[in-house]
Amino acid sequence: MTDTTPLPAAVEDDRFGDILVELTGDHGEKLVVSGERIPRVVLTRAPGVAADDHIAIGTRDPRHLTLTVDGREATIKPGKGKLRRHSYRVDVRCAGTSYRLVPDSIPSSRLLRDGKRVGDFSSGGDGRVLAEWREGAEPEPLDAAIAYALAAAFGTGGQPMWMMLVETVSEFLP
């Protein structure tokens, strides 16, 4: 990630108003999500950790990530991001609530709060996050803040394993 990344990105959420996603540092050391109607979320990569250019925050290693929500520490555990789509999930524990952002199609991921689907998100890695809240889910400001931060920091969606295998095999064919 270079300093030419098109962030900050302002997003207008139908339920939570204007949300600002900012990635700071030459290699995305800190991601901040803020808005008038949501808590402030800060996701920081530890200093000196090499950045992976395919991940906005630069790493999926939880040992090198710190997540705070309105100044209170939360636990973050990204999956390793290997062959299976599910391995790109990101788990967060905050204020007694469990969150999981997990890919469910090529472009999008779903947000689960304590195992129940709250919304669907897509982000192309430019800081802009599109949210579609599930009818009847009654999302809360904390849900939005966490979802926007995770989608912006780690991206959304993922190819199914069979598609990745076909691409891998095709690379070795003449």
PDB file of C-alpha atoms in Angstrom:
ATOM      1  CA  MET A   1       0.000   0.000   0.000  1.00  0.00           C
ATOM      2  CA  THR A   2       1.440   3.359  -0.949  1.00  0.00           C
ATOM      3  CA  ASP A   3       0.525   6.904  -0.081  1.00  0.00           C
ATOM      4  CA  THR A   4      -1.372   7.095  -3.411  1.00  0.00           C
ATOM      5  CA  THR A   5      -4.188   4.986  -1.912  1.00  0.00           C
ATOM      6  CA  PRO A   6      -7.451   6.909  -2.449  1.00  0.00           C
ATOM      7  CA  LEU A   7      -8.197   7.326   1.246  1.00  0.00           C
ATOM      8  CA  PRO A   8      -9.758   9.014   3.184  1.00  0.00           C
ATOM      9  CA  ALA A   9     -13.093   7.877   1.819  1.00  0.00           C
ATOM     10  CA  ALA A  10     -16.404   9.330   2.933  1.00  0.00           C
ATOM     11  CA  VAL A  11     -19.365   6.988   2.776  1.00  0.00           C
ATOM     12  CA  GLU A  12     -23.009   7.824   3.358  1.00  0.00           C
ATOM     13  CA  ASP A  13     -24.729   5.006   5.209  1.00  0.00           C
ATOM     14  CA  ASP A  14     -28.545   4.946   5.034  1.00  0.00           C
ATOM     15  CA  ARG A  15     -28.844   4.255   8.777  1.00  0.00           C
ATOM     16  CA  PHE A  16     -25.746   5.824  10.307  1.00  0.00           C
ATOM     17  CA  GLY A  17     -25.105   8.898   8.156  1.00  0.00           C
ATOM     18  CA  ASP A  18     -21.678  10.025   7.012  1.00  0.00           C
ATOM     19  CA  ILE A  19     -18.830   7.653   7.846  1.00  0.00           C
ATOM     20  CA  LEU A  20     -15.193   8.540   7.232  1.00  0.00           C
ATOM     21  CA  VAL A  21     -12.600   5.826   6.550  1.00  0.00           C
ATOM     22  CA  GLU A  22      -8.987   7.025   6.817  1.00  0.00           C
ATOM     23  CA  LEU A  23      -5.816   5.029   6.244  1.00  0.00           C
ATOM     24  CA  THR A  24      -2.679   6.818   7.396  1.00  0.00           C
ATOM     25  CA  GLY A  25       1.022   6.213   6.900  1.00  0.00           C
ATOM     26  CA  ASP A  26       2.906   5.332   3.739  1.00  0.00           C
ATOM     27  CA  HIS A  27       2.047   1.659   4.117  1.00  0.00           C
ATOM     28  CA  GLY A  28      -1.284   1.731   5.916  1.00  0.00           C
ATOM     29  CA  GLU A  29      -0.134   1.566   9.525  1.00  0.00           C
ATOM     30  CA  LYS A  30      -3.412   2.912  10.911  1.00  0.00           C
ATOM     31  CA  LEU A  31      -7.024   2.742   9.815  1.00  0.00           C
ATOM     32  CA  VAL A  32      -9.575   5.022  11.490  1.00  0.00           C
ATOM     33  CA  VAL A  33     -13.351   4.825  11.034  1.00  0.00           C
ATOM     34  CA  SER A  34     -15.422   7.646  12.480  1.00  0.00           C
ATOM     35  CA  GLY A  35     -18.792   9.339  12.159  1.00  0.00           C
ATOM     36  CA  GLU A  36     -21.272  11.378  14.170  1.00  0.00           C
ATOM     37  CA  ARG A  37     -23.497   8.385  14.904  1.00  0.00           C
ATOM     38  CA  ILE A  38     -20.933   5.587  15.344  1.00  0.00           C
ATOM     39  CA  PRO A  39     -18.091   4.931  17.801  1.00  0.00           C
ATOM     40  CA  ARG A  40     -14.564   5.691  16.599  1.00  0.00           C
ATOM     41  CA  VAL A  41     -12.628   2.565  15.607  1.00  0.00           C
ATOM     42  CA  VAL A  42      -8.842   2.529  15.250  1.00  0.00           C
ATOM     43  CA  LEU A  43      -7.001  -0.472  13.792  1.00  0.00           C
ATOM     44  CA  THR A  44      -3.209  -0.214  13.996  1.00  0.00           C
ATOM     45  CA  ARG A  45      -0.438  -2.361  12.573  1.00  0.00           C
ATOM     46  CA  ALA A  46       2.612  -2.620  14.840  1.00  0.00           C
ATOM     47  CA  PRO A  47       5.587  -0.437  13.852  1.00  0.00           C
ATOM     48  CA  GLY A  48       8.274  -2.124  11.797  1.00  0.00           C
ATOM     49  CA  VAL A  49       6.054  -4.955  10.546  1.00  0.00           C
ATOM     50  CA  ALA A  50       6.423  -5.475   6.796  1.00  0.00           C
ATOM     51  CA  ALA A  51       3.270  -4.605   4.872  1.00  0.00           C
ATOM     52  CA  ASP A  52       1.522  -7.005   2.508  1.00  0.00           C
ATOM     53  CA  ASP A  53       0.429  -4.896  -0.476  1.00  0.00           C
ATOM     54  CA  HIS A  54      -2.752  -6.992  -0.901  1.00  0.00           C
ATOM     55  CA  ILE A  55      -4.142  -5.973   2.492  1.00  0.00           C
ATOM     56  CA  ALA A  56      -4.952  -2.325   3.235  1.00  0.00           C
ATOM     57  CA  ILE A  57      -3.825  -2.604   6.885  1.00  0.00           C
ATOM     58  CA  GLY A  58      -0.793  -4.609   5.726  1.00  0.00           C
ATOM     59  CA  THR A  59      -1.113  -7.849   7.712  1.00  0.00           C
ATOM     60  CA  ARG A  60      -3.504 -10.591   8.782  1.00  0.00           C
ATOM     61  CA  ASP A  61      -1.314 -11.588  11.738  1.00  0.00           C
ATOM     62  CA  PRO A  62      -3.241 -10.792  14.952  1.00  0.00           C
ATOM     63  CA  ARG A  63       0.026 -10.469  16.903  1.00  0.00           C
ATOM     64  CA  HIS A  64       0.738  -7.293  14.923  1.00  0.00           C
ATOM     65  CA  LEU A  65      -2.705  -5.689  15.099  1.00  0.00           C
ATOM     66  CA  THR A  66      -4.364  -3.557  17.770  1.00  0.00           C
ATOM     67  CA  LEU A  67      -8.054  -2.660  17.637  1.00  0.00           C
ATOM     68  CA  THR A  68      -9.703  -0.012  19.802  1.00  0.00           C
ATOM     69  CA  VAL A  69     -13.317   1.139  19.885  1.00  0.00           C
ATOM     70  CA  ASP A  70     -13.830   4.540  21.496  1.00  0.00           C
ATOM     71  CA  GLY A  71     -10.468   4.052  23.201  1.00  0.00           C
ATOM     72  CA  ARG A  72     -11.287   0.598  24.637  1.00  0.00           C
ATOM     73  CA  GLU A  73      -9.279  -2.360  23.423  1.00  0.00           C
ATOM     74  CA  ALA A  74     -11.032  -5.104  21.473  1.00  0.00           C
ATOM     75  CA  THR A  75      -9.746  -8.506  20.322  1.00  0.00           C
ATOM     76  CA  ILE A  76      -9.170  -9.077  16.611  1.00  0.00           C
ATOM     77  CA  LYS A  77      -8.331 -12.406  14.940  1.00  0.00           C
ATOM     78  CA  PRO A  78      -8.136 -12.421  11.146  1.00  0.00           C
ATOM     79  CA  GLY A  79      -8.071 -15.813   9.448  1.00  0.00           C
ATOM     80  CA  LYS A  80      -4.887 -16.704   7.567  1.00  0.00           C
ATOM     81  CA  GLY A  81      -6.421 -16.065   4.128  1.00  0.00           C
ATOM     82  CA  LYS A  82      -5.420 -19.237   2.314  1.00  0.00           C
ATOM     83  CA  LEU A  83      -7.249 -21.431  -0.225  1.00  0.00           C
ATOM     84  CA  ARG A  84     -10.700 -21.631   1.333  1.00  0.00           C
ATOM     85  CA  ARG A  85     -12.946 -18.570   1.125  1.00  0.00           C
ATOM     86  CA  HIS A  86     -13.848 -18.993   4.801  1.00  0.00           C
ATOM     87  CA  SER A  87     -10.164 -18.582   5.754  1.00  0.00           C
ATOM     88  CA  TYR A  88     -10.490 -14.864   4.914  1.00  0.00           C
ATOM     89  CA  ARG A  89     -12.858 -14.297   7.866  1.00  0.00           C
ATOM     90  CA  VAL A  90     -12.061 -11.734  10.541  1.00  0.00           C
ATOM     91  CA  ASP A  91     -13.286 -12.221  14.114  1.00  0.00           C
ATOM     92  CA  VAL A  92     -13.651  -9.436  16.671  1.00  0.00           C
ATOM     93  CA  ARG A  93     -14.697  -9.518  20.304  1.00  0.00           C
ATOM     94  CA  CYS A  94     -15.819  -6.142  21.640  1.00  0.00           C
ATOM     95  CA  ALA A  95     -17.885  -5.154  24.689  1.00  0.00           C
ATOM     96  CA  GLY A  96     -19.096  -8.732  25.193  1.00  0.00           C
ATOM     97  CA  THR A  97     -20.204  -9.128  21.581  1.00  0.00           C
ATOM     98  CA  SER A  98     -18.683 -11.409  18.932  1.00  0.00           C
ATOM     99  CA  TYR A  99     -18.422 -10.224  15.346  1.00  0.00           C
ATOM    100  CA  ARG A 100     -17.362 -12.090  12.237  1.00  0.00           C
ATOM    101  CA  LEU A 101     -16.896 -10.640   8.755  1.00  0.00           C
ATOM    102  CA  VAL A 102     -16.725 -13.575   6.361  1.00  0.00           C
ATOM    103  CA  PRO A 103     -16.760 -13.741   2.536  1.00  0.00           C
ATOM    104  CA  ASP A 104     -19.898 -15.256   1.055  1.00  0.00           C
ATOM    105  CA  SER A 105     -19.423 -14.435  -2.637  1.00  0.00           C
ATOM    106  CA  ILE A 106     -16.707 -13.127  -4.936  1.00  0.00           C
ATOM    107  CA  PRO A 107     -17.354  -9.421  -4.189  1.00  0.00           C
ATOM    108  CA  SER A 108     -18.982  -9.387  -0.760  1.00  0.00           C
ATOM    109  CA  SER A 109     -18.834 -10.505   2.851  1.00  0.00           C
ATOM    110  CA  ARG A 110     -21.481 -10.858   5.526  1.00  0.00           C
ATOM    111  CA  LEU A 111     -21.305  -9.478   9.058  1.00  0.00           C
ATOM    112  CA  LEU A 112     -22.414 -11.755  11.870  1.00  0.00           C
ATOM    113  CA  ARG A 113     -23.112 -10.418  15.361  1.00  0.00           C
ATOM    114  CA  ASP A 114     -23.193 -13.237  17.903  1.00  0.00           C
ATOM    115  CA  GLY A 115     -23.785 -15.650  15.009  1.00  0.00           C
ATOM    116  CA  LYS A 116     -26.696 -13.753  13.422  1.00  0.00           C
ATOM    117  CA  ARG A 117     -26.403 -12.047  10.058  1.00  0.00           C
ATOM    118  CA  VAL A 118     -26.655  -8.278  10.378  1.00  0.00           C
ATOM    119  CA  GLY A 119     -25.595  -7.045   6.940  1.00  0.00           C
ATOM    120  CA  ASP A 120     -23.663  -7.529   3.731  1.00  0.00           C
ATOM    121  CA  PHE A 121     -20.595  -5.482   2.783  1.00  0.00           C
ATOM    122  CA  SER A 122     -18.424  -4.948  -0.246  1.00  0.00           C
ATOM    123  CA  SER A 123     -15.194  -3.023  -0.612  1.00  0.00           C
ATOM    124  CA  GLY A 124     -12.778  -2.896  -3.496  1.00  0.00           C
ATOM    125  CA  GLY A 125      -9.792  -1.930  -1.354  1.00  0.00           C
ATOM    126  CA  ASP A 126     -10.119   1.818  -1.934  1.00  0.00           C
ATOM    127  CA  GLY A 127     -11.667   2.594   1.456  1.00  0.00           C
ATOM    128  CA  ARG A 128     -15.163   2.846   0.079  1.00  0.00           C
ATOM    129  CA  VAL A 129     -17.447   0.361   1.757  1.00  0.00           C
ATOM    130  CA  LEU A 130     -20.961  -0.406   0.604  1.00  0.00           C
ATOM    131  CA  ALA A 131     -23.311  -1.671   3.294  1.00  0.00           C
ATOM    132  CA  GLU A 132     -26.642  -3.417   2.905  1.00  0.00           C
ATOM    133  CA  TRP A 133     -28.272  -3.916   6.279  1.00  0.00           C
ATOM    134  CA  ARG A 134     -30.499  -6.977   6.656  1.00  0.00           C
ATOM    135  CA  GLU A 135     -34.166  -6.279   7.116  1.00  0.00           C
ATOM    136  CA  GLY A 136     -35.206  -6.962  10.694  1.00  0.00           C
ATOM    137  CA  ALA A 137     -31.594  -7.190  11.935  1.00  0.00           C
ATOM    138  CA  GLU A 138     -31.711  -3.811  13.716  1.00  0.00           C
ATOM    139  CA  PRO A 139     -28.007  -2.940  13.400  1.00  0.00           C
ATOM    140  CA  GLU A 140     -26.435  -0.850  16.130  1.00  0.00           C
ATOM    141  CA  PRO A 141     -23.776   1.886  15.812  1.00  0.00           C
ATOM    142  CA  LEU A 142     -21.091  -0.530  17.072  1.00  0.00           C
ATOM    143  CA  ASP A 143     -22.036  -3.008  14.317  1.00  0.00           C
ATOM    144  CA  ALA A 144     -21.512  -0.339  11.671  1.00  0.00           C
ATOM    145  CA  ALA A 145     -18.225   0.920  13.084  1.00  0.00           C
ATOM    146  CA  ILE A 146     -16.702  -2.570  13.272  1.00  0.00           C
ATOM    147  CA  ALA A 147     -18.031  -3.682   9.881  1.00  0.00           C
ATOM    148  CA  TYR A 148     -16.751  -0.615   8.050  1.00  0.00           C
ATOM    149  CA  ALA A 149     -13.326  -0.945   9.692  1.00  0.00           C
ATOM    150  CA  LEU A 150     -12.969  -4.656   8.882  1.00  0.00           C
ATOM    151  CA  ALA A 151     -14.229  -4.323   5.305  1.00  0.00           C
ATOM    152  CA  ALA A 152     -11.880  -1.401   4.623  1.00  0.00           C
ATOM    153  CA  ALA A 153      -8.858  -2.966   6.359  1.00  0.00           C
ATOM    154  CA  PHE A 154      -9.111  -6.512   4.960  1.00  0.00           C
ATOM    155  CA  GLY A 155     -11.362  -6.200   1.919  1.00  0.00           C
ATOM    156  CA  THR A 156     -14.431  -8.274   1.210  1.00  0.00           C
ATOM    157  CA  GLY A 157     -15.376 -11.308  -0.831  1.00  0.00           C
ATOM    158  CA  GLY A 158     -13.349 -14.207  -2.009  1.00  0.00           C
ATOM    159  CA  GLN A 159     -13.245 -16.755  -4.771  1.00  0.00           C
ATOM    160  CA  PRO A 160     -14.517 -20.252  -4.119  1.00  0.00           C
ATOM    161  CA  MET A 161     -11.795 -22.866  -3.653  1.00  0.00           C
ATOM    162  CA  TRP A 162     -12.591 -24.612  -6.947  1.00  0.00           C
ATOM    163  CA  MET A 163     -12.020 -21.354  -8.858  1.00  0.00           C
ATOM    164  CA  MET A 164      -8.668 -20.738  -7.144  1.00  0.00           C
ATOM    165  CA  LEU A 165      -7.595 -24.309  -7.910  1.00  0.00           C
ATOM    166  CA  VAL A 166      -8.488 -23.882 -11.591  1.00  0.00           C
ATOM    167  CA  GLU A 167      -6.451 -20.650 -11.729  1.00  0.00           C
ATOM    168  CA  THR A 168      -3.490 -22.307 -10.001  1.00  0.00           C
ATOM    169  CA  VAL A 169      -3.530 -25.315 -12.343  1.00  0.00           C
ATOM    170  CA  SER A 170      -3.916 -23.083 -15.414  1.00  0.00           C
ATOM    171  CA  GLU A 171      -0.753 -21.179 -14.454  1.00  0.00           C
ATOM    172  CA  PHE A 172       1.250 -24.385 -14.847  1.00  0.00           C
ATOM    173  CA  LEU A 173      -0.235 -25.345 -18.216  1.00  0.00           C
ATOM    174  CA  PRO A 174       1.494 -24.310 -21.433  1.00  0.00           C
TER     175      PRO A 174
END
